[in-house]
Amino acid sequence: PNDVRKKKIAARCMIMAQAGQYNYPRISRRGENVALHLTVAEFIRATGSMVYLLNKRYQPFYKWLHRGLSELPVLGIEVAKLLKELVGDAKQYERNTDIIEEICRLIIAELHRQRLSDSDADFMVEHGISVHLGIEDEILQNTNPWVE
């Protein structure tokens, strides 16, 4: 319905303003890189969603958001190009992949230490399923582990 679309567009305006226009410059001046990346991620999600809403199209799963933008007639090509400029290129792909894997190894070790997961997998999904299976409340146990 059009009112739902308007509600979503209004919400995206708020997030884009807060993350991109207000917080990004402030965090950038303070040099807090992790907060800066979180801010950029919030801005990108809201912006991508906004362009899909303006095109009256459903937004795809987050990993396909940018690729699909350039196929949209309303602002798609322009915004996709600008978002790519905003984040730069993937020069640090190998190093970033190593960092992600190290973080996951640390989390997995702690999940084991706290006896929350008994999975031997390296992939976090397997640990999510393991933790979910340990839920005792029947109603919560019957929910989708992908949903908070």
PDB file of C-alpha atoms in Angstrom:
ATOM      1  CA  PRO A   1       0.000   0.000   0.000  1.00  0.00           C
ATOM      2  CA  ASN A   2       1.106   3.535  -0.738  1.00  0.00           C
ATOM      3  CA  ASP A   3       0.922   4.631   2.910  1.00  0.00           C
ATOM      4  CA  VAL A   4       3.277   1.829   3.926  1.00  0.00           C
ATOM      5  CA  ARG A   5       5.650   2.899   1.154  1.00  0.00           C
ATOM      6  CA  LYS A   6       5.491   6.499   2.374  1.00  0.00           C
ATOM      7  CA  LYS A   7       6.159   5.365   5.952  1.00  0.00           C
ATOM      8  CA  LYS A   8       9.232   3.436   4.804  1.00  0.00           C
ATOM      9  CA  ILE A   9      10.487   6.343   2.697  1.00  0.00           C
ATOM     10  CA  ALA A  10      10.102   8.686   5.667  1.00  0.00           C
ATOM     11  CA  ALA A  11      12.032   6.273   7.903  1.00  0.00           C
ATOM     12  CA  ARG A  12      14.834   5.978   5.329  1.00  0.00           C
ATOM     13  CA  CYS A  13      15.054   9.784   5.177  1.00  0.00           C
ATOM     14  CA  MET A  14      15.571   9.834   8.931  1.00  0.00           C
ATOM     15  CA  ILE A  15      18.290   7.166   8.875  1.00  0.00           C
ATOM     16  CA  MET A  16      20.104   8.773   5.935  1.00  0.00           C
ATOM     17  CA  ALA A  17      20.052  12.115   7.741  1.00  0.00           C
ATOM     18  CA  GLN A  18      21.199  10.679  11.057  1.00  0.00           C
ATOM     19  CA  ALA A  19      23.879   8.318   9.734  1.00  0.00           C
ATOM     20  CA  GLY A  20      25.141  10.190   6.702  1.00  0.00           C
ATOM     21  CA  GLN A  21      24.551  13.868   7.185  1.00  0.00           C
ATOM     22  CA  TYR A  22      24.818  14.170  10.951  1.00  0.00           C
ATOM     23  CA  ASN A  23      26.954  11.335  12.366  1.00  0.00           C
ATOM     24  CA  TYR A  24      29.407  10.704   9.505  1.00  0.00           C
ATOM     25  CA  PRO A  25      31.102  14.135   9.645  1.00  0.00           C
ATOM     26  CA  ARG A  26      31.208  14.118  13.449  1.00  0.00           C
ATOM     27  CA  ILE A  27      32.647  10.606  13.737  1.00  0.00           C
ATOM     28  CA  SER A  28      35.091  11.280  10.915  1.00  0.00           C
ATOM     29  CA  ARG A  29      36.486  14.301  12.771  1.00  0.00           C
ATOM     30  CA  ARG A  30      36.940  12.170  15.898  1.00  0.00           C
ATOM     31  CA  GLY A  31      38.786   9.477  13.930  1.00  0.00           C
ATOM     32  CA  GLU A  32      36.751   6.548  15.275  1.00  0.00           C
ATOM     33  CA  ASN A  33      37.150   4.157  12.348  1.00  0.00           C
ATOM     34  CA  VAL A  34      34.893   1.326  13.545  1.00  0.00           C
ATOM     35  CA  ALA A  35      32.065   3.764  14.300  1.00  0.00           C
ATOM     36  CA  LEU A  36      32.702   5.392  10.934  1.00  0.00           C
ATOM     37  CA  HIS A  37      32.299   2.087   9.099  1.00  0.00           C
ATOM     38  CA  LEU A  38      29.099   1.322  11.006  1.00  0.00           C
ATOM     39  CA  THR A  39      27.779   4.733  10.063  1.00  0.00           C
ATOM     40  CA  VAL A  40      28.625   4.197   6.400  1.00  0.00           C
ATOM     41  CA  ALA A  41      26.952   0.764   6.491  1.00  0.00           C
ATOM     42  CA  GLU A  42      23.764   2.257   7.974  1.00  0.00           C
ATOM     43  CA  PHE A  43      23.789   5.002   5.366  1.00  0.00           C
ATOM     44  CA  ILE A  44      24.311   2.522   2.513  1.00  0.00           C
ATOM     45  CA  ARG A  45      21.483   0.258   3.682  1.00  0.00           C
ATOM     46  CA  ALA A  46      19.078   3.169   4.067  1.00  0.00           C
ATOM     47  CA  THR A  47      20.112   4.724   0.747  1.00  0.00           C
ATOM     48  CA  GLY A  48      19.806   1.481  -1.170  1.00  0.00           C
ATOM     49  CA  SER A  49      16.429   0.801   0.376  1.00  0.00           C
ATOM     50  CA  MET A  50      15.316   4.330  -0.481  1.00  0.00           C
ATOM     51  CA  VAL A  51      16.211   3.931  -4.156  1.00  0.00           C
ATOM     52  CA  TYR A  52      14.301   0.654  -4.333  1.00  0.00           C
ATOM     53  CA  LEU A  53      11.298   2.277  -2.659  1.00  0.00           C
ATOM     54  CA  LEU A  54      11.445   5.209  -5.064  1.00  0.00           C
ATOM     55  CA  ASN A  55      11.428   2.705  -7.921  1.00  0.00           C
ATOM     56  CA  LYS A  56       8.487   0.836  -6.321  1.00  0.00           C
ATOM     57  CA  ARG A  57      10.568  -2.337  -6.274  1.00  0.00           C
ATOM     58  CA  TYR A  58      11.341  -4.774  -3.498  1.00  0.00           C
ATOM     59  CA  GLN A  59      14.849  -4.519  -2.113  1.00  0.00           C
ATOM     60  CA  PRO A  60      16.844  -7.727  -2.560  1.00  0.00           C
ATOM     61  CA  PHE A  61      18.902  -9.423   0.127  1.00  0.00           C
ATOM     62  CA  TYR A  62      21.642  -7.043   1.328  1.00  0.00           C
ATOM     63  CA  LYS A  63      24.492  -8.652  -0.614  1.00  0.00           C
ATOM     64  CA  TRP A  64      22.698  -7.963  -3.910  1.00  0.00           C
ATOM     65  CA  LEU A  65      21.565  -4.449  -3.010  1.00  0.00           C
ATOM     66  CA  HIS A  66      24.371  -2.560  -4.774  1.00  0.00           C
ATOM     67  CA  ARG A  67      24.447  -4.731  -7.879  1.00  0.00           C
ATOM     68  CA  GLY A  68      20.709  -4.314  -8.408  1.00  0.00           C
ATOM     69  CA  LEU A  69      20.777  -0.545  -7.967  1.00  0.00           C
ATOM     70  CA  SER A  70      22.370   0.075 -11.351  1.00  0.00           C
ATOM     71  CA  GLU A  71      19.442  -1.691 -13.025  1.00  0.00           C
ATOM     72  CA  LEU A  72      16.868   0.686 -11.531  1.00  0.00           C
ATOM     73  CA  PRO A  73      15.666   3.548 -13.747  1.00  0.00           C
ATOM     74  CA  VAL A  74      15.151   6.114 -10.973  1.00  0.00           C
ATOM     75  CA  LEU A  75      18.528   7.199  -9.505  1.00  0.00           C
ATOM     76  CA  GLY A  76      19.919   3.665  -9.741  1.00  0.00           C
ATOM     77  CA  ILE A  77      23.038   4.186 -11.850  1.00  0.00           C
ATOM     78  CA  GLU A  78      23.967   7.485 -10.196  1.00  0.00           C
ATOM     79  CA  VAL A  79      23.548   6.249  -6.631  1.00  0.00           C
ATOM     80  CA  ALA A  80      25.300   2.916  -7.301  1.00  0.00           C
ATOM     81  CA  LYS A  81      28.320   4.807  -8.652  1.00  0.00           C
ATOM     82  CA  LEU A  82      28.416   7.194  -5.689  1.00  0.00           C
ATOM     83  CA  LEU A  83      28.111   4.383  -3.131  1.00  0.00           C
ATOM     84  CA  LYS A  84      31.030   2.600  -4.781  1.00  0.00           C
ATOM     85  CA  GLU A  85      33.082   5.792  -4.489  1.00  0.00           C
ATOM     86  CA  LEU A  86      32.034   6.121  -0.847  1.00  0.00           C
ATOM     87  CA  VAL A  87      33.481   2.751   0.173  1.00  0.00           C
ATOM     88  CA  GLY A  88      36.457   2.575  -2.179  1.00  0.00           C
ATOM     89  CA  ASP A  89      37.719  -0.648  -3.689  1.00  0.00           C
ATOM     90  CA  ALA A  90      38.520  -4.097  -2.365  1.00  0.00           C
ATOM     91  CA  LYS A  91      42.318  -3.673  -2.164  1.00  0.00           C
ATOM     92  CA  GLN A  92      42.371  -5.024   1.356  1.00  0.00           C
ATOM     93  CA  TYR A  93      40.181  -8.020   0.572  1.00  0.00           C
ATOM     94  CA  GLU A  94      42.726 -10.645   1.632  1.00  0.00           C
ATOM     95  CA  ARG A  95      43.627  -8.867   4.879  1.00  0.00           C
ATOM     96  CA  ASN A  96      39.984  -8.125   5.695  1.00  0.00           C
ATOM     97  CA  THR A  97      39.052 -11.761   5.069  1.00  0.00           C
ATOM     98  CA  ASP A  98      41.800 -12.861   7.458  1.00  0.00           C
ATOM     99  CA  ILE A  99      40.546 -10.429  10.101  1.00  0.00           C
ATOM    100  CA  ILE A 100      36.952 -11.652   9.718  1.00  0.00           C
ATOM    101  CA  GLU A 101      38.072 -15.277  10.096  1.00  0.00           C
ATOM    102  CA  GLU A 102      40.167 -14.453  13.189  1.00  0.00           C
ATOM    103  CA  ILE A 103      37.212 -12.673  14.809  1.00  0.00           C
ATOM    104  CA  CYS A 104      34.998 -15.687  14.061  1.00  0.00           C
ATOM    105  CA  ARG A 105      37.587 -18.064  15.577  1.00  0.00           C
ATOM    106  CA  LEU A 106      37.658 -15.972  18.766  1.00  0.00           C
ATOM    107  CA  ILE A 107      33.846 -15.954  18.994  1.00  0.00           C
ATOM    108  CA  ILE A 108      33.652 -19.711  18.349  1.00  0.00           C
ATOM    109  CA  ALA A 109      36.183 -20.369  21.111  1.00  0.00           C
ATOM    110  CA  GLU A 110      34.105 -18.288  23.520  1.00  0.00           C
ATOM    111  CA  LEU A 111      30.879 -20.035  22.466  1.00  0.00           C
ATOM    112  CA  HIS A 112      32.615 -23.321  23.328  1.00  0.00           C
ATOM    113  CA  ARG A 113      34.002 -21.940  26.599  1.00  0.00           C
ATOM    114  CA  GLN A 114      30.501 -20.873  27.677  1.00  0.00           C
ATOM    115  CA  ARG A 115      29.079 -24.213  26.460  1.00  0.00           C
ATOM    116  CA  LEU A 116      26.685 -22.429  24.112  1.00  0.00           C
ATOM    117  CA  SER A 117      27.770 -24.377  21.015  1.00  0.00           C
ATOM    118  CA  ASP A 118      29.085 -27.884  20.526  1.00  0.00           C
ATOM    119  CA  SER A 119      29.707 -27.541  16.791  1.00  0.00           C
ATOM    120  CA  ASP A 120      33.216 -28.188  15.447  1.00  0.00           C
ATOM    121  CA  ALA A 121      32.565 -26.111  12.299  1.00  0.00           C
ATOM    122  CA  ASP A 122      34.471 -22.997  11.277  1.00  0.00           C
ATOM    123  CA  PHE A 123      31.316 -21.454   9.764  1.00  0.00           C
ATOM    124  CA  MET A 124      29.300 -19.299  12.170  1.00  0.00           C
ATOM    125  CA  VAL A 125      25.926 -20.538  10.829  1.00  0.00           C
ATOM    126  CA  GLU A 126      26.603 -23.962  12.299  1.00  0.00           C
ATOM    127  CA  HIS A 127      27.222 -22.373  15.686  1.00  0.00           C
ATOM    128  CA  GLY A 128      24.063 -20.288  15.371  1.00  0.00           C
ATOM    129  CA  ILE A 129      22.078 -23.477  14.808  1.00  0.00           C
ATOM    130  CA  SER A 130      23.829 -25.175  17.710  1.00  0.00           C
ATOM    131  CA  VAL A 131      23.083 -22.281  20.065  1.00  0.00           C
ATOM    132  CA  HIS A 132      19.480 -22.158  18.831  1.00  0.00           C
ATOM    133  CA  LEU A 133      19.012 -25.885  19.516  1.00  0.00           C
ATOM    134  CA  GLY A 134      20.039 -25.212  23.118  1.00  0.00           C
ATOM    135  CA  ILE A 135      17.062 -22.904  23.716  1.00  0.00           C
ATOM    136  CA  GLU A 136      14.779 -24.506  26.303  1.00  0.00           C
ATOM    137  CA  ASP A 137      11.655 -22.383  25.812  1.00  0.00           C
ATOM    138  CA  GLU A 138       9.549 -24.290  23.278  1.00  0.00           C
ATOM    139  CA  ILE A 139       8.076 -21.177  21.672  1.00  0.00           C
ATOM    140  CA  LEU A 140      11.490 -19.582  21.179  1.00  0.00           C
ATOM    141  CA  GLN A 141      13.025 -22.869  20.080  1.00  0.00           C
ATOM    142  CA  ASN A 142      10.409 -23.119  17.314  1.00  0.00           C
ATOM    143  CA  THR A 143      11.300 -19.700  15.861  1.00  0.00           C
ATOM    144  CA  ASN A 144      13.586 -19.080  12.931  1.00  0.00           C
ATOM    145  CA  PRO A 145      17.230 -18.790  14.089  1.00  0.00           C
ATOM    146  CA  TRP A 146      17.832 -16.137  11.416  1.00  0.00           C
ATOM    147  CA  VAL A 147      15.328 -13.775  13.042  1.00  0.00           C
ATOM    148  CA  GLU A 148      16.061 -11.867  16.242  1.00  0.00           C
TER     149      GLU A 148
END
